Short mmCIF file of C-alpha atoms and ligand atoms in Angstrom, two decimals:
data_model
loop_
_atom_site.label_atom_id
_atom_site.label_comp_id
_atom_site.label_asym_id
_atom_site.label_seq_id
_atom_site.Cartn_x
_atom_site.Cartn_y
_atom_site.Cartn_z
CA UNK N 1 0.00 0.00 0.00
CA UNK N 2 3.15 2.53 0.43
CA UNK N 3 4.81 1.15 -2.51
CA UNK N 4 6.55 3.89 -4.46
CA UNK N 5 5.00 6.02 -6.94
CA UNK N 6 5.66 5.30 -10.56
CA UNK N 7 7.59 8.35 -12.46
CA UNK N 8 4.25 9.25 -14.17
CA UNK N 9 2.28 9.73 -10.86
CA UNK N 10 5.06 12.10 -10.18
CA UNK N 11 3.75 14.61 -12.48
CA UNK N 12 1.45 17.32 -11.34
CA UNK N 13 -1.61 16.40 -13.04
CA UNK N 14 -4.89 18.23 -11.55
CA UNK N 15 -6.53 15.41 -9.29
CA UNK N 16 -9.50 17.92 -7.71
CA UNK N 17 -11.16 21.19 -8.67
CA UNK N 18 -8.91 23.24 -6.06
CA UNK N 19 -5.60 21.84 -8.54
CA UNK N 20 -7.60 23.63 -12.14
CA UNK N 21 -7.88 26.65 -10.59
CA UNK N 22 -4.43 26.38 -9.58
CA UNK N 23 -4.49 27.01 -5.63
CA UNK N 24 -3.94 23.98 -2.47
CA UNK N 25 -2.10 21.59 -2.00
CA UNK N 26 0.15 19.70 -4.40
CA UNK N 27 2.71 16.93 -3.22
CA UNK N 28 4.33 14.81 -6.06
CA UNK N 29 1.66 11.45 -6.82
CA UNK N 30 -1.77 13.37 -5.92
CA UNK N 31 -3.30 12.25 -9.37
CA UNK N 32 -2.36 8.79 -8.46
CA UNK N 33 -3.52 8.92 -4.66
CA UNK N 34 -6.86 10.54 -5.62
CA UNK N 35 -7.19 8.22 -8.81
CA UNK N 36 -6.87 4.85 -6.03
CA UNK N 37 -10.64 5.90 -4.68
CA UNK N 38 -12.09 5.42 -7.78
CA UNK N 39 -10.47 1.90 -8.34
CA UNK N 40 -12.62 -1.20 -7.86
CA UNK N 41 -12.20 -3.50 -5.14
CA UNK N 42 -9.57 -6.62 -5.61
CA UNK N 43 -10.90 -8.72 -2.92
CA UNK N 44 -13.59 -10.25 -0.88
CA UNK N 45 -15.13 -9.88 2.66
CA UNK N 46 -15.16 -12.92 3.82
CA UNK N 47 -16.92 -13.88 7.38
CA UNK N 48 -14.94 -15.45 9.74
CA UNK N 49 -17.55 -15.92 12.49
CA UNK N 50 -21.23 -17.26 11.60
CA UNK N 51 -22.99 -14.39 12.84
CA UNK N 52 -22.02 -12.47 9.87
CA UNK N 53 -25.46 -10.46 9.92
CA UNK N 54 -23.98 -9.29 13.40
CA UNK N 55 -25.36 -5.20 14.06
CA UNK N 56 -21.57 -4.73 14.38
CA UNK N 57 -18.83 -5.68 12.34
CA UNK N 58 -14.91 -5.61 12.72
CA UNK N 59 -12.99 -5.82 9.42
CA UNK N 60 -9.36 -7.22 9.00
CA UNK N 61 -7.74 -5.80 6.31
CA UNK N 62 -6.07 -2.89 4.85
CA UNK N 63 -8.50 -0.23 5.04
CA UNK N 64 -8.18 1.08 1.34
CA UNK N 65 -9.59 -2.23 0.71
CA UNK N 66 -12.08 -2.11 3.03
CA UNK N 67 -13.60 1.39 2.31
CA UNK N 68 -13.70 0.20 -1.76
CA UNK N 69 -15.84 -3.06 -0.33
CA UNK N 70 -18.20 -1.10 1.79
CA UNK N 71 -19.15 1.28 -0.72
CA UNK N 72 -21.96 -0.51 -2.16
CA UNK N 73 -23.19 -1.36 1.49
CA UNK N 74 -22.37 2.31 3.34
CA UNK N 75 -22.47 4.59 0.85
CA UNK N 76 -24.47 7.88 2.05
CA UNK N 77 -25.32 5.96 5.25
CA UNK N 78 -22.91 6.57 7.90
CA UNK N 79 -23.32 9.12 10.22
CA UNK N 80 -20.50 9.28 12.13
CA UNK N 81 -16.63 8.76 11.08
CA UNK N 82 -13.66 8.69 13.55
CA UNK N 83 -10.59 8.32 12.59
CA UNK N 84 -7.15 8.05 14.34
CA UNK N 85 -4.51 7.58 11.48
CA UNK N 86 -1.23 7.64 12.33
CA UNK N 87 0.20 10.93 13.70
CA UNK N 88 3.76 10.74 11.30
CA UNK N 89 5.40 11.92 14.37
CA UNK N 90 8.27 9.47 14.15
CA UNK N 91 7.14 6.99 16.34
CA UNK N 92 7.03 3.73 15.58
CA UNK N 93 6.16 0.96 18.63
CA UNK N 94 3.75 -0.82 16.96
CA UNK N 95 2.17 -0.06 14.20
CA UNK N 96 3.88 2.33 11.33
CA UNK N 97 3.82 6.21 12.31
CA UNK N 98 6.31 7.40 10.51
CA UNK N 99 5.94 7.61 6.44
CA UNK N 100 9.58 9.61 5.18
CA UNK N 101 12.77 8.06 3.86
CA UNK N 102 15.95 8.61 6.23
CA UNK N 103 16.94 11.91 4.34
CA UNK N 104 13.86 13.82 5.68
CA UNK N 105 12.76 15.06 2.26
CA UNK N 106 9.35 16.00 1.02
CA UNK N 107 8.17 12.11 0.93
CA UNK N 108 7.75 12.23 4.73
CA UNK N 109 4.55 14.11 4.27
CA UNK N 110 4.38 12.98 0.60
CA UNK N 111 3.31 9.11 1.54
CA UNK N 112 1.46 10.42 4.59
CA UNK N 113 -0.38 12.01 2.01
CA UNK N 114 -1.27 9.32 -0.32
CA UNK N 115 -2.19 7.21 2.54
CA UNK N 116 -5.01 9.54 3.66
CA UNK N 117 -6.16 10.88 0.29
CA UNK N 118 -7.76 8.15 -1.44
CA UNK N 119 -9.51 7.45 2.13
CA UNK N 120 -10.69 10.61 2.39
CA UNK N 121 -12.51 10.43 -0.80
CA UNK N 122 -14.09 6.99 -0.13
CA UNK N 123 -14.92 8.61 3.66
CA UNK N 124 -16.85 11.25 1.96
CA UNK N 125 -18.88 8.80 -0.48
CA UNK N 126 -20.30 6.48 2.63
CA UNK N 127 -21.13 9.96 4.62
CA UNK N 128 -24.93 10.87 5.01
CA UNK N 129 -25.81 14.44 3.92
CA UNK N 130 -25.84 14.94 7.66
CA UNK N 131 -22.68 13.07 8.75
CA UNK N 132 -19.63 14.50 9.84
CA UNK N 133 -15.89 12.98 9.85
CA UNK N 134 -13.85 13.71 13.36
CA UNK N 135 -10.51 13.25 12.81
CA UNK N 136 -7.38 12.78 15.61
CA UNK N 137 -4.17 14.43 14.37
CA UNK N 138 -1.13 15.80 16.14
CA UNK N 139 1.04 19.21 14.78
CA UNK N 140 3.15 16.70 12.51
CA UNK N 141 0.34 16.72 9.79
CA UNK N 142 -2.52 19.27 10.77
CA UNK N 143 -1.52 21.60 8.06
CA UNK N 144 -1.75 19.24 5.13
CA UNK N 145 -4.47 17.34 7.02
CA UNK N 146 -6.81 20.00 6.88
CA UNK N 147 -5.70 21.58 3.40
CA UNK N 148 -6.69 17.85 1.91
CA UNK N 149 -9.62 17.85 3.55
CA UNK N 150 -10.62 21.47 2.13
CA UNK N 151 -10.30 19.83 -1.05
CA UNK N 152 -12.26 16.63 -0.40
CA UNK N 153 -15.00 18.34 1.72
CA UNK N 154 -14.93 21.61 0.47
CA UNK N 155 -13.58 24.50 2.72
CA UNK N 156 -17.15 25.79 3.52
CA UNK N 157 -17.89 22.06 5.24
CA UNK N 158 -14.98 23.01 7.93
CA UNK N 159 -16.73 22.83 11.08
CA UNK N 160 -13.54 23.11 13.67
CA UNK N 161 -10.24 21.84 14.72
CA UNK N 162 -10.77 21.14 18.39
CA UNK N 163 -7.50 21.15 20.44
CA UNK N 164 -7.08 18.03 23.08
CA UNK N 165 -5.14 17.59 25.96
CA UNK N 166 -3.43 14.53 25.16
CA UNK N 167 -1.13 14.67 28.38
CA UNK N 168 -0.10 16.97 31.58
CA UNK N 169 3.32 15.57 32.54
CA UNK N 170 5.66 15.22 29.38
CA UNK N 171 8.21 17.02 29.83
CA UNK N 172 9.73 16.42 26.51
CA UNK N 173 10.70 18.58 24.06
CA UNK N 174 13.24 21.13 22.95
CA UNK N 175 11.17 24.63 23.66
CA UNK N 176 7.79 23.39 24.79
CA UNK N 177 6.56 19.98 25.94
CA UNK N 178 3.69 18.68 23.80
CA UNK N 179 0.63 18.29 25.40
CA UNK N 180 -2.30 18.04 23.44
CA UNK N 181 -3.77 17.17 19.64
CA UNK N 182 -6.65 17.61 17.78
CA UNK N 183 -9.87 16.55 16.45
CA UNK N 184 -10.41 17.93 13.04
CA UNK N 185 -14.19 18.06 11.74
CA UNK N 186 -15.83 17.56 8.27
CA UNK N 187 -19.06 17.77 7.61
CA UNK N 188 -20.41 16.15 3.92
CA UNK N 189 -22.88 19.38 3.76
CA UNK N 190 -22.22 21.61 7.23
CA UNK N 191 -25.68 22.99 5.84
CA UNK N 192 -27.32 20.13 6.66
CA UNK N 193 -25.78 19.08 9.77
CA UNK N 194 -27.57 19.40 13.05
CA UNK N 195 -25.89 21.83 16.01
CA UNK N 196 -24.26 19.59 17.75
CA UNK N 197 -25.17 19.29 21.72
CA UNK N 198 -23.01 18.65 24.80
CA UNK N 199 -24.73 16.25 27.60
CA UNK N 200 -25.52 18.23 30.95
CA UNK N 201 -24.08 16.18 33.72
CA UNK N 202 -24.70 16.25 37.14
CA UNK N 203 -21.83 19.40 38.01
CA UNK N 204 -23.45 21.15 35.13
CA UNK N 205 -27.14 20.75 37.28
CA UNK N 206 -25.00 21.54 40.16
CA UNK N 207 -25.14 25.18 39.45
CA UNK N 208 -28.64 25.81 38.94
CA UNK N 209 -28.97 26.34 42.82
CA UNK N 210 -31.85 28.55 42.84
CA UNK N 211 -35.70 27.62 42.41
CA UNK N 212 -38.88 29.28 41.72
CA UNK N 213 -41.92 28.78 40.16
CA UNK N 214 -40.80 28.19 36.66
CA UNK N 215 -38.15 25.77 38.32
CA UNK N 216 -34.75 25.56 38.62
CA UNK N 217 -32.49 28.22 37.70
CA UNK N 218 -28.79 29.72 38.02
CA UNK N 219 -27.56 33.51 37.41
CA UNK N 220 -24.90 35.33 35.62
CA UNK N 221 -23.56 38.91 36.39
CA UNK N 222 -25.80 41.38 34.45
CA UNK N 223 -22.35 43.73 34.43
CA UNK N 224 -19.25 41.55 32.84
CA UNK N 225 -16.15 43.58 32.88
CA UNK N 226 -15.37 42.23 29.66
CA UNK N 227 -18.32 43.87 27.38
CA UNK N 228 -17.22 46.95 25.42
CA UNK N 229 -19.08 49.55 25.74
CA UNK N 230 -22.24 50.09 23.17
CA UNK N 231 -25.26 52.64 23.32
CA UNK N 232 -28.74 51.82 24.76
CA UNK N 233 -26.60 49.40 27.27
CA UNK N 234 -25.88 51.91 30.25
CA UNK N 235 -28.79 52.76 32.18
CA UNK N 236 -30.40 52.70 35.86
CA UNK N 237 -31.28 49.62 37.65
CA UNK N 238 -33.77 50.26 40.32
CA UNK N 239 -32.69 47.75 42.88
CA UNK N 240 -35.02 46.40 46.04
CA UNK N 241 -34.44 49.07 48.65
CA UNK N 242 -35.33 51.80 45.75
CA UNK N 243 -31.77 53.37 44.62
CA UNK N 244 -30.26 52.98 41.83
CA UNK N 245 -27.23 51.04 40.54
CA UNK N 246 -25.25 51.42 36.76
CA UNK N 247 -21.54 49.70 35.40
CA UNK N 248 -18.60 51.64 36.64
CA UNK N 249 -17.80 54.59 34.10
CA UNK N 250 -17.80 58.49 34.16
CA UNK N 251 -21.53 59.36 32.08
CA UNK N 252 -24.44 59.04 33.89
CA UNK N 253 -28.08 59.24 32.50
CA UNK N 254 -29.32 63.03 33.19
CA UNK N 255 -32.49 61.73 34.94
CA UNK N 256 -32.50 59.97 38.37
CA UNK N 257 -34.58 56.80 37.60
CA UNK N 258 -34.91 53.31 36.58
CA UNK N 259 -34.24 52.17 33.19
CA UNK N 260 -33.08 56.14 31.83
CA UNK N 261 -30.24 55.54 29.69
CA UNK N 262 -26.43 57.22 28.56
CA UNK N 263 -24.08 57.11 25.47
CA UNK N 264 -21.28 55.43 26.89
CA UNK N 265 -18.38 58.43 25.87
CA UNK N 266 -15.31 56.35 26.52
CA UNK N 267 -13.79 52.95 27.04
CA UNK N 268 -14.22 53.56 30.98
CA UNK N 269 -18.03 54.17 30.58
CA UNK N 270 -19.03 50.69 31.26
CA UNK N 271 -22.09 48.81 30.49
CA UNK N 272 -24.92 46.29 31.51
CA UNK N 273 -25.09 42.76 28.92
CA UNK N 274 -28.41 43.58 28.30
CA UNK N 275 -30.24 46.88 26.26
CA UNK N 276 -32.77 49.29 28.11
CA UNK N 277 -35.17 47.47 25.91
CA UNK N 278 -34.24 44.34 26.86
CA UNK N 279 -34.75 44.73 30.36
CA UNK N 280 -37.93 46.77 30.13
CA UNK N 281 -39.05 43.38 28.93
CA UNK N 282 -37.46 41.01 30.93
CA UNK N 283 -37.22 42.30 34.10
CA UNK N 284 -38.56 39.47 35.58
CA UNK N 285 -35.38 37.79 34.79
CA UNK N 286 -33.44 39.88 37.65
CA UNK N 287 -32.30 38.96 40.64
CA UNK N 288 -30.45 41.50 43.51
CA UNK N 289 -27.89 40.36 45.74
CA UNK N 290 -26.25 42.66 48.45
CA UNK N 291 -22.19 42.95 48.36
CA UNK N 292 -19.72 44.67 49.65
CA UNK N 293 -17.57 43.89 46.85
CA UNK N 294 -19.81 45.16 44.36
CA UNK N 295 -18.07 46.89 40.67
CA UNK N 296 -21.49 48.84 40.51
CA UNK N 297 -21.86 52.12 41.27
CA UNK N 298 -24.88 54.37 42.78
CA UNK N 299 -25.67 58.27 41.59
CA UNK N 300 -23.15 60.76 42.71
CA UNK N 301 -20.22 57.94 41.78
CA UNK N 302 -20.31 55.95 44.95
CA UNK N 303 -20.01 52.09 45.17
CA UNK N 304 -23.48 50.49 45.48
CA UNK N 305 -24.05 47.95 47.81
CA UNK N 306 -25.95 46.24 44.99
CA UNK N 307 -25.21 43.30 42.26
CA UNK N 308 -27.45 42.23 39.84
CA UNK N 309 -27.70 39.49 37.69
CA UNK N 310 -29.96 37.43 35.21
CA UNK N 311 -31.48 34.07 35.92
CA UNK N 312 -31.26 31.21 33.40
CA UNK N 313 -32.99 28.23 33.92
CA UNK N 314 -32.15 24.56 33.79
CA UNK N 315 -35.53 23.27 31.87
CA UNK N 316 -34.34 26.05 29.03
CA UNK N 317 -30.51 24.85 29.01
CA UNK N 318 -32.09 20.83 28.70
CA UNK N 319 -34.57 21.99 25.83
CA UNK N 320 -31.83 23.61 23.60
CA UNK N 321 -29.12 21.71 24.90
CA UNK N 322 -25.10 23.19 25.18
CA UNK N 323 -23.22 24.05 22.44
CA UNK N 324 -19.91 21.77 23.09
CA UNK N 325 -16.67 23.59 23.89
CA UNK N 326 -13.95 23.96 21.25
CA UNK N 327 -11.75 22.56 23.17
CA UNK N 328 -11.24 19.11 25.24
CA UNK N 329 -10.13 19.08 28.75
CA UNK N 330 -9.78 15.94 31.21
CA UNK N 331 -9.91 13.02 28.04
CA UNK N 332 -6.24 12.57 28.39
CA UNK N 333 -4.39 9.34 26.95
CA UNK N 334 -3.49 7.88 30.12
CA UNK N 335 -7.34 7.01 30.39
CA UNK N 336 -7.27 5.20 27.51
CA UNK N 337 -3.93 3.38 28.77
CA UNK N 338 -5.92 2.16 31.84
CA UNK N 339 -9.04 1.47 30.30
CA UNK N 340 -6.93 -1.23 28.13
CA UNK N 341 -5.10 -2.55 31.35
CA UNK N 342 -8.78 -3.01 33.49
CA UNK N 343 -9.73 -5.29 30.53
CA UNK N 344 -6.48 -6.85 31.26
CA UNK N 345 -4.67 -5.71 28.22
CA UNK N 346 -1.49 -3.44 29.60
CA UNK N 347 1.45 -3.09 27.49
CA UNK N 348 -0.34 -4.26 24.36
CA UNK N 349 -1.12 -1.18 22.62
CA UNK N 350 0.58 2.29 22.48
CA UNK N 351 -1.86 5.43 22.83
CA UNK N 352 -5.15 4.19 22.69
CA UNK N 353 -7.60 6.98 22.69
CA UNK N 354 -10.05 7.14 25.74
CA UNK N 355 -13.54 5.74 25.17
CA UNK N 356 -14.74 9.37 27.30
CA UNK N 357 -13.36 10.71 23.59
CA UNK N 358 -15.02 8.45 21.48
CA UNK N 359 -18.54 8.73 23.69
CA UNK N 360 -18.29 12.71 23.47
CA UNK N 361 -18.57 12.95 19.77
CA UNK N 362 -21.64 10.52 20.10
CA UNK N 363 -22.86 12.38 22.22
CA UNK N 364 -22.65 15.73 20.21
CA UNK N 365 -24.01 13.81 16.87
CA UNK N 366 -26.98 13.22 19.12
CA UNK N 367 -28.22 10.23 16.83
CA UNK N 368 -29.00 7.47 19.03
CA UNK N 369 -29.32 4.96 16.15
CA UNK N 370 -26.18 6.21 13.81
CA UNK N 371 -24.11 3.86 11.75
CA UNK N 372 -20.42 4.80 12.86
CA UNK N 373 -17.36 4.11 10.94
CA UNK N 374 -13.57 3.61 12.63
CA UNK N 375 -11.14 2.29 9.68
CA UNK N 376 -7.83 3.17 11.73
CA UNK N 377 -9.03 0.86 14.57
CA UNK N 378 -5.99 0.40 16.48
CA UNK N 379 -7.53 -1.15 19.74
CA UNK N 380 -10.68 -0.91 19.27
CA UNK N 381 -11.81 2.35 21.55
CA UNK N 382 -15.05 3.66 19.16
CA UNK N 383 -16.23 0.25 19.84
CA UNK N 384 -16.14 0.12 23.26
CA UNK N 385 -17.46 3.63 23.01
CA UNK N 386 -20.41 2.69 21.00
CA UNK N 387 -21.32 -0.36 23.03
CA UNK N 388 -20.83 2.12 25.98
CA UNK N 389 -22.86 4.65 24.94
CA UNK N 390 -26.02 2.31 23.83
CA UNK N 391 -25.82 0.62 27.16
CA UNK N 392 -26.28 4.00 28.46
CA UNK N 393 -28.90 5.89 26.60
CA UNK N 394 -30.44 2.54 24.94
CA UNK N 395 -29.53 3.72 21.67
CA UNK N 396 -28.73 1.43 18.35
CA UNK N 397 -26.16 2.55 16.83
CA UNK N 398 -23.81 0.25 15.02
CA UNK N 399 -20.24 0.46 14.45
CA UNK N 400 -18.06 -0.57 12.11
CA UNK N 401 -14.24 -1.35 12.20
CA UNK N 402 -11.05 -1.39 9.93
CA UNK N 403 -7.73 -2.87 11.12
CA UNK N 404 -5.12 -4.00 9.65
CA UNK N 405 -3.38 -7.43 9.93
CA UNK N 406 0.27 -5.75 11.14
CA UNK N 407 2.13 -8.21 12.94
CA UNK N 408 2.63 -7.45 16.58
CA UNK N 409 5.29 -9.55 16.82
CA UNK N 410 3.56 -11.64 20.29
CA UNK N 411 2.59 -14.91 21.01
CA UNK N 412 -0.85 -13.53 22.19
CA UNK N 413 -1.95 -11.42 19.80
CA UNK N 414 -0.23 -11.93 16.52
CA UNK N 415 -1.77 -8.81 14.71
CA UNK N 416 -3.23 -5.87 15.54
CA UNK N 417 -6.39 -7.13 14.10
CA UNK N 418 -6.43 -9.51 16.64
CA UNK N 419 -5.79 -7.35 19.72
CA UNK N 420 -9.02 -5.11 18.31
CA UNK N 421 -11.30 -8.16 18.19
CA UNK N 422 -10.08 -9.27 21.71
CA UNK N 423 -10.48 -5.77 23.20
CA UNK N 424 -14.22 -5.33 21.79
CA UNK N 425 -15.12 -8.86 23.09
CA UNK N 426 -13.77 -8.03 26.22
CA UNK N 427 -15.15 -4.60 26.90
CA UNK N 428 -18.69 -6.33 25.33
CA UNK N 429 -18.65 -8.87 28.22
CA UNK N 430 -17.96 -6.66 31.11
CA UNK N 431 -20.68 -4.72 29.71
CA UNK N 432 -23.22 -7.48 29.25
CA UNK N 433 -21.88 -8.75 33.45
CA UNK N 434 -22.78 -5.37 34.31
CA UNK N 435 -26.54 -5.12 32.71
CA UNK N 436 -28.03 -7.86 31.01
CA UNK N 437 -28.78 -6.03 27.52
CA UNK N 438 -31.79 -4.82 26.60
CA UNK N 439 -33.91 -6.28 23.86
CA UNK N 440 -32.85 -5.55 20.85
CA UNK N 441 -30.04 -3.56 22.43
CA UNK N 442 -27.21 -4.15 19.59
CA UNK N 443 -24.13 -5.79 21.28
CA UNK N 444 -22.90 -8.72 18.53
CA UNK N 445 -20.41 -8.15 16.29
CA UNK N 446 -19.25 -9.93 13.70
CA UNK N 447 -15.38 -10.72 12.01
CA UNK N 448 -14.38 -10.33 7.83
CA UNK N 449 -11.01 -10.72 6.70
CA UNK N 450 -10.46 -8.55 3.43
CA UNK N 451 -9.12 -11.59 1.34
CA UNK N 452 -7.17 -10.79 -2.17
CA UNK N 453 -9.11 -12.27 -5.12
C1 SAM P 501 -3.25 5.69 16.05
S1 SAM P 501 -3.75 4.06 15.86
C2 SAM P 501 -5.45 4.13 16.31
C3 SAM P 501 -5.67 4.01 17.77
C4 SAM P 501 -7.11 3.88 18.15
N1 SAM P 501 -7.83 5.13 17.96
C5 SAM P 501 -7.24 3.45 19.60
O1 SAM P 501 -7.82 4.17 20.42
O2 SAM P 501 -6.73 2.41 19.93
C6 SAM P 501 -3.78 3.81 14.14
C7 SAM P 501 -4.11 2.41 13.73
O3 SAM P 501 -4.34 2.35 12.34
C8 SAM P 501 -3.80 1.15 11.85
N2 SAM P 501 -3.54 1.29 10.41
C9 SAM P 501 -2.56 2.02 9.81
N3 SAM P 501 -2.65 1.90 8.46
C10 SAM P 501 -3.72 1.10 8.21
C11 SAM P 501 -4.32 0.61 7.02
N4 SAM P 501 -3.84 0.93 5.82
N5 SAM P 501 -5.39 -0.19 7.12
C12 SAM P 501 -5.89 -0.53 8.34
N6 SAM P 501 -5.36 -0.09 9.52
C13 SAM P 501 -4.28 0.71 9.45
C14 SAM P 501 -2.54 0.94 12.67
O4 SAM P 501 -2.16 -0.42 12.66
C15 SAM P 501 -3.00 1.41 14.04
O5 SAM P 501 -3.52 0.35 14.77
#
């Protein structure tokens, strides 16, 4: 599959739309790379456990291969796509992570390249109109990562490159120790792709400490230090024991009373979040607290022993849900080290992902019964994750697997293919000992070995 180029792949013939017009990204083979998508399978699934109508299936094989078989089964039906490929960061334990010849030249990012290309084309066939690809990269290949993918996708189906902290101790490194990677995301049509959500857990409920008769609810400052100032948003508050309260600044609205309003003159005239409009109508919204700390200030300049703030309720934040974070804190890769040791599998695979990763971009695809698609398997983690995630929201969904048959080089688990079908069959039974599944909760997978014709 890395075999050479031949001399005539070398030439720069236009392989996408981006290449006519003469702009992105050109390494020496893109014709060929992109051209390998379009070639017809040269081998057969073949099942190599009975259950081969299984909800879930692993494949062993390369996953060029693999993507070329499913097309007639997948295509426009997967929802979901995470991959991990290799970072090319020079690594090599146990599988190959490093794609350049000794001297360093162009080919290191050259065959990184034509690995991912022709995959990335195939990826965007079996996407729905309202699937998305999530992609795990590290600084190594970002750049051309996300330039190929502008071609493939399109740039306007971007939807964002999500930092990761991968680790908190390294202290490797020559000027800064690396800590984190990143999830780049796809979307087939970002137009048609739902906002994604982020689950409210328990310290998210935590906050929303107050209650009335519309139900639970928490508050934010009404004055954040951090707003520029902007007309119709300085104005009197009348607060509970009748005198007034306004953002620090130097204007002040010529009449004594609730709600009368100011041009802000200069960065120092502060203001509230909110217009004078905006709280004639909501004032119900308000809420007064006494401090002694308070930033606001009553007439004649003095500090006001007055804060306000707005209330936001918990039934609102369920109905329309969180908009995720664009970054990821606390799904470091140490979890996904001991996840792999409590199934009894330490030392057998380098820098498995942690399921916690795999379950939050289920969770954010909010599709209970989506069809989800891992070709660079490694051990096995967006299984787990999906078997996870159904046993805890009773979804359906349905994965589906690609590893390759790389020889580990053990006595236990003589490929990698192997390890990832061990790993899923492990994680399935310590699910199924902790809850019996549900009916027609989807927990059986099945095996295929890609087998040349
Ligand atoms: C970074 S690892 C994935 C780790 C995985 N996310 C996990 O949590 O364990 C990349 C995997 O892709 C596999 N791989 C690389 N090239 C492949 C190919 N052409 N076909 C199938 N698998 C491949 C490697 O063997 C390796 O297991």
């Amino acid at each position: 599959m890395q075999s050479e180029p031949s001399p005539k792949s070398r030439e720069p013939a236009p392989a996408t739309a981006r290449d006519v017009a003469g702009f992105g990204l050109f390494w020496p083979g893109k014709a060929a790379a992109f051209a390998e998508a379009a070639l017809p399978p040269r081998s057969t699934l073949v099942a190599r456990t009975p259950n081969a109508a299984a909800a879930h299936s692993v494949i062993a094989g390369d996953n060029l291969e693999a993507l070329r078989l499913l097309r007639p089964q997948l295509a426009k039906a997967v929802r979901l796509v995470y991959i991990d490929p290799p970072y090319n960061a020079g690594a090599e334990y146990l599988y190959a992570d490093t794609f350049h010849t000794a001297t360093g030249d162009g080919r290191r990012h050259s065959r990184w390249l034509d690995l991912m290309a022709p995959r990335l084309v195939l990826t965007r066939e079996l996407l729905r109109s309202d699937g998305v690809l999530f992609v795990s990269i590290g600084d190594h290949e970002l750049a051309h990562l996300r330039l190929l993918c502008d071609e493939v996708f399109g740039e306007e189906n971007f939807v964002a490159c999500v930092p990761r902290i991968a680790k908190r101790t390294s202290n490797k490194g020559t000027h800064f120790a690396p800590s984190k990677d990143y999830l780049l995301a796809y979307a087939r049509d970002l137009r048609q792709l739902p906002p994604f959500h982020d689950v409210i857990d328990r310290d998210y409920e935590k906050r929303f400490r107050g209650k009335d008769e519309r139900g639970r609810f928490a508050t934010v400052g009404l004055y954040q230090n951090a707003l520029d100032p902007r007309p119709n948003q300085r104005y009197w508050i009348a607060c509970p024991d009748g005198s007034l309260a306004i953002p620090p600044g130097e204007t002040f609205p010529d009449a004594l009373e609730d709600g009368a309003f100011v041009t802000p003159r200069s960065q120092k005239d502060r203001v509230w979040r909110w217009s004078h409009q905006s709280y004639r109508e909501r004032r119900e919204l308000l809420v007064w607290k006494k401090s002694k700390r308070s930033p606001l200030l009553a007439p004649g300049g003095g500090a006001s022993p007055w804060n306000v703030y707005t209330k936001y309720y918990l039934e609102d934040r369920l109905r329309t849900g969180l908009r995720p974070r664009d970054f990821l804190d606390g799904l470091t890769n140490d979890q996904g080290t001991a996840e792999l040791k409590a199934l009894g599998l330490d030392d057998c695979f380098p820098f498995a992902k942690p399921v916690g990763l795999v379950q939050r971009l289920l969770q954010w695809i909010a599709a209970k019964d989506a069809v989800v698609l891992d070709y660079f398997a490694g051990s096995g983690t967006t299984a787990h994750a999906v078997l996870a995630e159904n046993a805890a929201d009773g979804g359906t969904r349905r994965f589906v697997l690609v590893q390759d048959g790389a020889p580990t080089g053990r006595t236990d688990f003589a490929t990698i293919a192997d390890l990832t079908i061990e790993r899923i069959a492990r994680a399935k039974a310590r699910l199924d000992a902790e809850r019996a599944p549900r009916p027609g909760e989807p927990r059986e997978f099945a095996v295929f070995d890609v087998r040349p014709d």
